[in-house]
Short mmCIF file of C-alpha atoms and ligand atoms in Angstrom, two decimals:
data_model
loop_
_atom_site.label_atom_id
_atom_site.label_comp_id
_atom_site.label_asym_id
_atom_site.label_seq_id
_atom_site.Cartn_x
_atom_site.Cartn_y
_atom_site.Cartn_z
CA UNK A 1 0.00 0.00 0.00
CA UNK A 2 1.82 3.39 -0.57
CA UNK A 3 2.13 5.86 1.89
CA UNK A 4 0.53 8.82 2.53
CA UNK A 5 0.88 12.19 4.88
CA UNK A 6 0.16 11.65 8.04
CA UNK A 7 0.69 7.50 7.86
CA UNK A 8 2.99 5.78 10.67
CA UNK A 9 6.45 5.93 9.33
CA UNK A 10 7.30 1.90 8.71
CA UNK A 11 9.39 0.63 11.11
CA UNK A 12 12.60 -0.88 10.16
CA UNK A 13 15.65 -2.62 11.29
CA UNK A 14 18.37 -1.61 8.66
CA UNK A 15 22.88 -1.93 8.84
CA UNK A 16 24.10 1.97 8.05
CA UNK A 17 27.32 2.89 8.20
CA UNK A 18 27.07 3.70 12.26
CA UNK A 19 26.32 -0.12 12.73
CA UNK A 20 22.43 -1.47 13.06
CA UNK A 21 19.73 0.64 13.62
CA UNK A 22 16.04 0.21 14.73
CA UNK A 23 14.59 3.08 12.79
CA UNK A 24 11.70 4.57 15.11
CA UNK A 25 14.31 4.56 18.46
CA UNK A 26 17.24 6.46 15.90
CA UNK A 27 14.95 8.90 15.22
CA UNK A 28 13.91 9.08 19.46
CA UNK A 29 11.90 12.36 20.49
CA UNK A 30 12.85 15.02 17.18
CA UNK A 31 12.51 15.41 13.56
CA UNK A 32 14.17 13.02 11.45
CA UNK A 33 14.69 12.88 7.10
CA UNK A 34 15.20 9.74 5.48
CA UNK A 35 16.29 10.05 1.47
CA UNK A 36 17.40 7.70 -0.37
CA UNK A 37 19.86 8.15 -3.97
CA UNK A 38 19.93 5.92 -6.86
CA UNK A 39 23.61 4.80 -6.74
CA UNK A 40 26.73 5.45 -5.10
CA UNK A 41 29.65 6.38 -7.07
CA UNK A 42 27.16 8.40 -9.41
CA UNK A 43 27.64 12.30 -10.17
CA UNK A 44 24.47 13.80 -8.41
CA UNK A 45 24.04 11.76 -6.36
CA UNK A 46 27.90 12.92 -5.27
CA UNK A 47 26.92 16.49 -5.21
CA UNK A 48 23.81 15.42 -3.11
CA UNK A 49 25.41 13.99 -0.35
CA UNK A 50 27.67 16.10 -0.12
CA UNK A 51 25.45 19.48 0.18
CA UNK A 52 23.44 17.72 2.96
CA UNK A 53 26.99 16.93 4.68
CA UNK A 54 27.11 20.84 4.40
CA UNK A 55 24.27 21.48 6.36
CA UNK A 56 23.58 18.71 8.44
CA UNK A 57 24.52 21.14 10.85
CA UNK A 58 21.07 23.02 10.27
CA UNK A 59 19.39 19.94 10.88
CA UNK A 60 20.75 19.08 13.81
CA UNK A 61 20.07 23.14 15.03
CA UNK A 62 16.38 22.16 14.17
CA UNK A 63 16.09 18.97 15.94
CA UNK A 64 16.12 17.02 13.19
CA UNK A 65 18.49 13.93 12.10
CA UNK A 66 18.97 12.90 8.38
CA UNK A 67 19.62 9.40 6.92
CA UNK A 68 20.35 8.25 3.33
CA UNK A 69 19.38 4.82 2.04
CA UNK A 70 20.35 3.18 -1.45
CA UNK A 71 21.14 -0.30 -2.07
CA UNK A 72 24.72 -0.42 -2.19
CA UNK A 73 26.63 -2.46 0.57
CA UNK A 74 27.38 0.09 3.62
CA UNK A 75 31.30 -0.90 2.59
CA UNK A 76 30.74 1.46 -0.42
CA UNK A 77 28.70 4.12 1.22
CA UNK A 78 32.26 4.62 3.32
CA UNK A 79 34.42 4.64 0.78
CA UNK A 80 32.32 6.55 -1.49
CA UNK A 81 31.82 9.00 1.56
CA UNK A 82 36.02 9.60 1.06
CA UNK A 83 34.72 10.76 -2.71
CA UNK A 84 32.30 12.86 -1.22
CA UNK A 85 34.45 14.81 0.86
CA UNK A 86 37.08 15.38 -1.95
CA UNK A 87 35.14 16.50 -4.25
CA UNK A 88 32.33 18.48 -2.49
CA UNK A 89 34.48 20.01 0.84
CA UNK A 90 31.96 18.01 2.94
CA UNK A 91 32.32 14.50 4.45
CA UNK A 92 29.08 12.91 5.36
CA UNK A 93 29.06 12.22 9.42
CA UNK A 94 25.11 11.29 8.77
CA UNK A 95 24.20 7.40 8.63
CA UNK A 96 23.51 6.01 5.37
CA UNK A 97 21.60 3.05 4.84
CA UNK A 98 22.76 0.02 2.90
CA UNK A 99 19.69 -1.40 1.84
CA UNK A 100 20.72 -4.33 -0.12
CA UNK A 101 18.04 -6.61 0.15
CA UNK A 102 15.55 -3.69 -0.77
CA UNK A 103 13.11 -4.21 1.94
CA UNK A 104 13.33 -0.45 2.93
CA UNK A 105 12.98 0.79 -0.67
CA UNK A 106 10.13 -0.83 -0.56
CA UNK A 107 8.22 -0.33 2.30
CA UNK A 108 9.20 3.15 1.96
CA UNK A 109 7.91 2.77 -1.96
CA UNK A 110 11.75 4.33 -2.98
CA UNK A 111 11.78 1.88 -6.38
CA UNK A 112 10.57 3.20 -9.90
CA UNK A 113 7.78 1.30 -11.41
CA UNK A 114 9.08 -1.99 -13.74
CA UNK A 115 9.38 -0.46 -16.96
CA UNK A 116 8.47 -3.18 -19.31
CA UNK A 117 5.35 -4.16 -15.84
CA UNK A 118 6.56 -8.49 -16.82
CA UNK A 119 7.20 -10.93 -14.51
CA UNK A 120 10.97 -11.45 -15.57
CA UNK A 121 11.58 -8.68 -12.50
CA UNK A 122 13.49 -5.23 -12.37
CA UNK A 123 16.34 -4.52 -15.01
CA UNK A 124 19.66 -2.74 -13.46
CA UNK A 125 17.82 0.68 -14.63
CA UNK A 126 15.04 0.28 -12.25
CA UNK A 127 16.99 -1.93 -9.07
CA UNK A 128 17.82 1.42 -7.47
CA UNK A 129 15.85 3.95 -5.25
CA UNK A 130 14.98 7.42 -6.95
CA UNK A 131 15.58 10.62 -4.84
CA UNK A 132 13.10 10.12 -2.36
CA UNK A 133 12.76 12.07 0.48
CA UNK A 134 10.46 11.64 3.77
CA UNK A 135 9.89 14.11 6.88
CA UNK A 136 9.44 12.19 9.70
CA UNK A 137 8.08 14.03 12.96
CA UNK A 138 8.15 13.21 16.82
CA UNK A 139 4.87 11.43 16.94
CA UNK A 140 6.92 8.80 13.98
CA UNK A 141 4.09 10.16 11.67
CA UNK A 142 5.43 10.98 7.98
CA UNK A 143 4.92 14.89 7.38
CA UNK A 144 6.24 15.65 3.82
CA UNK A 145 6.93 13.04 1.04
CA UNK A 146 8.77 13.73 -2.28
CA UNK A 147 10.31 12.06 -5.18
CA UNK A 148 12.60 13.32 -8.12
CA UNK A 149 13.71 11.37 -11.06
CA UNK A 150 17.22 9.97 -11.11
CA UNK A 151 18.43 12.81 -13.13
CA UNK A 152 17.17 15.84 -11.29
CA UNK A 153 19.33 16.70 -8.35
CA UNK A 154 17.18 18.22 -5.10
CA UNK A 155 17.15 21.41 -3.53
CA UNK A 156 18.04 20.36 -0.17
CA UNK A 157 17.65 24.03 1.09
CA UNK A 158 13.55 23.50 0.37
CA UNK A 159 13.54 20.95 2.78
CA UNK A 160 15.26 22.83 5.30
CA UNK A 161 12.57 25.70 4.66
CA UNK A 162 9.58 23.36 4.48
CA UNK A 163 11.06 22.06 7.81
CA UNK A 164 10.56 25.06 9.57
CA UNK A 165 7.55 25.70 8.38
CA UNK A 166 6.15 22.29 9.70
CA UNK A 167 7.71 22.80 13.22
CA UNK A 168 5.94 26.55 13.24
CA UNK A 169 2.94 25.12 12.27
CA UNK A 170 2.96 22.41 14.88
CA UNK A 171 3.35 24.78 17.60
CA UNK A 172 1.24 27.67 16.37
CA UNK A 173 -2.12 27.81 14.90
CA UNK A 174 -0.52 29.35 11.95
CA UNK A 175 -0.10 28.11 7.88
CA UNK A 176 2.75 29.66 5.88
CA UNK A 177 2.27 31.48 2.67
CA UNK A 178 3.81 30.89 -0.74
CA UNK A 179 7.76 31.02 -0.58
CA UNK A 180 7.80 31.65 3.49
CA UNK A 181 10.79 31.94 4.73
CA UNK A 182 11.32 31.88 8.71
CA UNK A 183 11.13 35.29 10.19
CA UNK A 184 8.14 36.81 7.23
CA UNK A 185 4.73 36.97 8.21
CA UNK A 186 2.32 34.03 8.45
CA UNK A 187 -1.45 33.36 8.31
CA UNK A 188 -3.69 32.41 10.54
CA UNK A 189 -5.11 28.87 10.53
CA UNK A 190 -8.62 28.78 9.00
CA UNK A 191 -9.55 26.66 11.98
CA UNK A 192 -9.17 29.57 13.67
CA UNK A 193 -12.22 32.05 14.33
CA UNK A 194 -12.26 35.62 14.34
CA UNK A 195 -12.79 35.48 18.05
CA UNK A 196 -10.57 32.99 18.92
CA UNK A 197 -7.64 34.67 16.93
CA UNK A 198 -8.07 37.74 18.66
CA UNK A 199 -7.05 36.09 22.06
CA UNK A 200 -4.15 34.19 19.94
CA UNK A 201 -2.72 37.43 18.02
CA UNK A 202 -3.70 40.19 20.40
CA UNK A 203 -1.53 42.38 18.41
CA UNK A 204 -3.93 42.02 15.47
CA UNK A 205 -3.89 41.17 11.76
CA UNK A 206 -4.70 42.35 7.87
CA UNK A 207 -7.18 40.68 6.09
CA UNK A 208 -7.32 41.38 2.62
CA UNK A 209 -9.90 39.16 2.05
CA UNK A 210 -12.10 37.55 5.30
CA UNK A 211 -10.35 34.18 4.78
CA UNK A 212 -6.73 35.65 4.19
CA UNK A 213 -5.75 36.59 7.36
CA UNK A 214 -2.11 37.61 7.54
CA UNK A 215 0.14 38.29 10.82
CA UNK A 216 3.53 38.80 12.09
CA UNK A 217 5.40 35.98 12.82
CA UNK A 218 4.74 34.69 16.37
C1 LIG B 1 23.60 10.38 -10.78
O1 LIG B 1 23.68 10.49 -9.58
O2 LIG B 1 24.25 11.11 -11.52
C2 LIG B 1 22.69 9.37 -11.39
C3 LIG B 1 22.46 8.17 -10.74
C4 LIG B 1 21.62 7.23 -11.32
C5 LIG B 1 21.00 7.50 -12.51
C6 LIG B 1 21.23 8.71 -13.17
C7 LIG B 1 22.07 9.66 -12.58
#
């Protein structure tokens, strides 16, 4: 069954490169992302890795632990991680899944459909995981799914600034507008009443229309 917003994350037992993990207890009381690449060895997949090495320290500031997955053996995900560092300035300190008997790719449905849909199985094209890329809160419920194809690198910096927007939004009674950034002005939640905002946002808010109510950020 695929897996929608708001579903349990699967639970998983899985070897990364920081020994065996049970995935619901690594990811404890915060925020955790799980993405998976196609291959190691491959060139964006390279330049991938290596930008979330970058700012895995952003995560972490947020309360929130990443993990990459792909099929190859966690032997290559170390020595590709040398690559990584050589050639991008970052070395990856994050766990990475070796998911070589697939079971994580597919409960977490990471594998492209079979192109030719026989029963002779998946070619070498489609054994691999495409870019996928789950937000996983506190309560182990999945809060943002994505995929890319294999050949369109991610903008890991979206993530980061969907991320805050989902931990504002858990705490607030707030949505975030079109291209929010943290620290620009929100909206309130259209759960919220008039009356009940006005004990929330004493300061006030515009409303250009009844049901676009915009105020400062909390
Ligand atoms: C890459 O990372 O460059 C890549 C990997 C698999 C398929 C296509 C591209």
């Amino acid at each position: 069954m695929s897996l929608r917003i708001n579903d349990v994350a699967p639970d998983f037992s899985a070897e990364t490169t920081q020994g065996t993990i049970r995935f619901h207890d690594w990811i404890g009381d915060g925020w955790a992302i799980l993405f998976s690449h196609p291959k190691d060895f491959t060139p964006v997949c390279t330049t991938e890795l290596g930008y979330m090495a970058g700012i895995e320290d952003k995560f972490a500031s947020r309360n929130c632990k990443i993990i990459g997955l792909s099929i190859d053996p966690v032997e290559n995900h170390a020595r590709w991680a040398k690559d990584i560092e050589e050639t991008q300035g970052h070395l990856p300190r994050y766990p990475m899944i070796g998911d070589t008997d697939l079971a994580v790719a597919k409960l977490y449905n990471m594998l492209p459909a079979e192109e030719s849909g026989s029963s002779e199985g998946r070619t070498a094209a489609t054994n691999a995981t495409v870019r996928s890329v789950f937000v996983i809160g506190p309560d182990k419920r999945i809060k943002l799914m994505m995929t890319y194809p294999m050949t369109t690198g991610r903008n890991f910096d979206e993530i980061l600034r969907a991320l805050d927007s989902m931990q504002l939004t858990a705490k607030y009674k707030v949505a975030t507008p079109v291209n929010w950034k943290q620290g620009e002005d929100v909206i309130i939640a259209g759960s919220v009443s008039d009356e009940e905002a006005r004990t929330l946002f004493p300061q006030g808010w515009e409303a250009p229309k009844p049901y676009l109510r915009i105020v400062r950020y909390p």
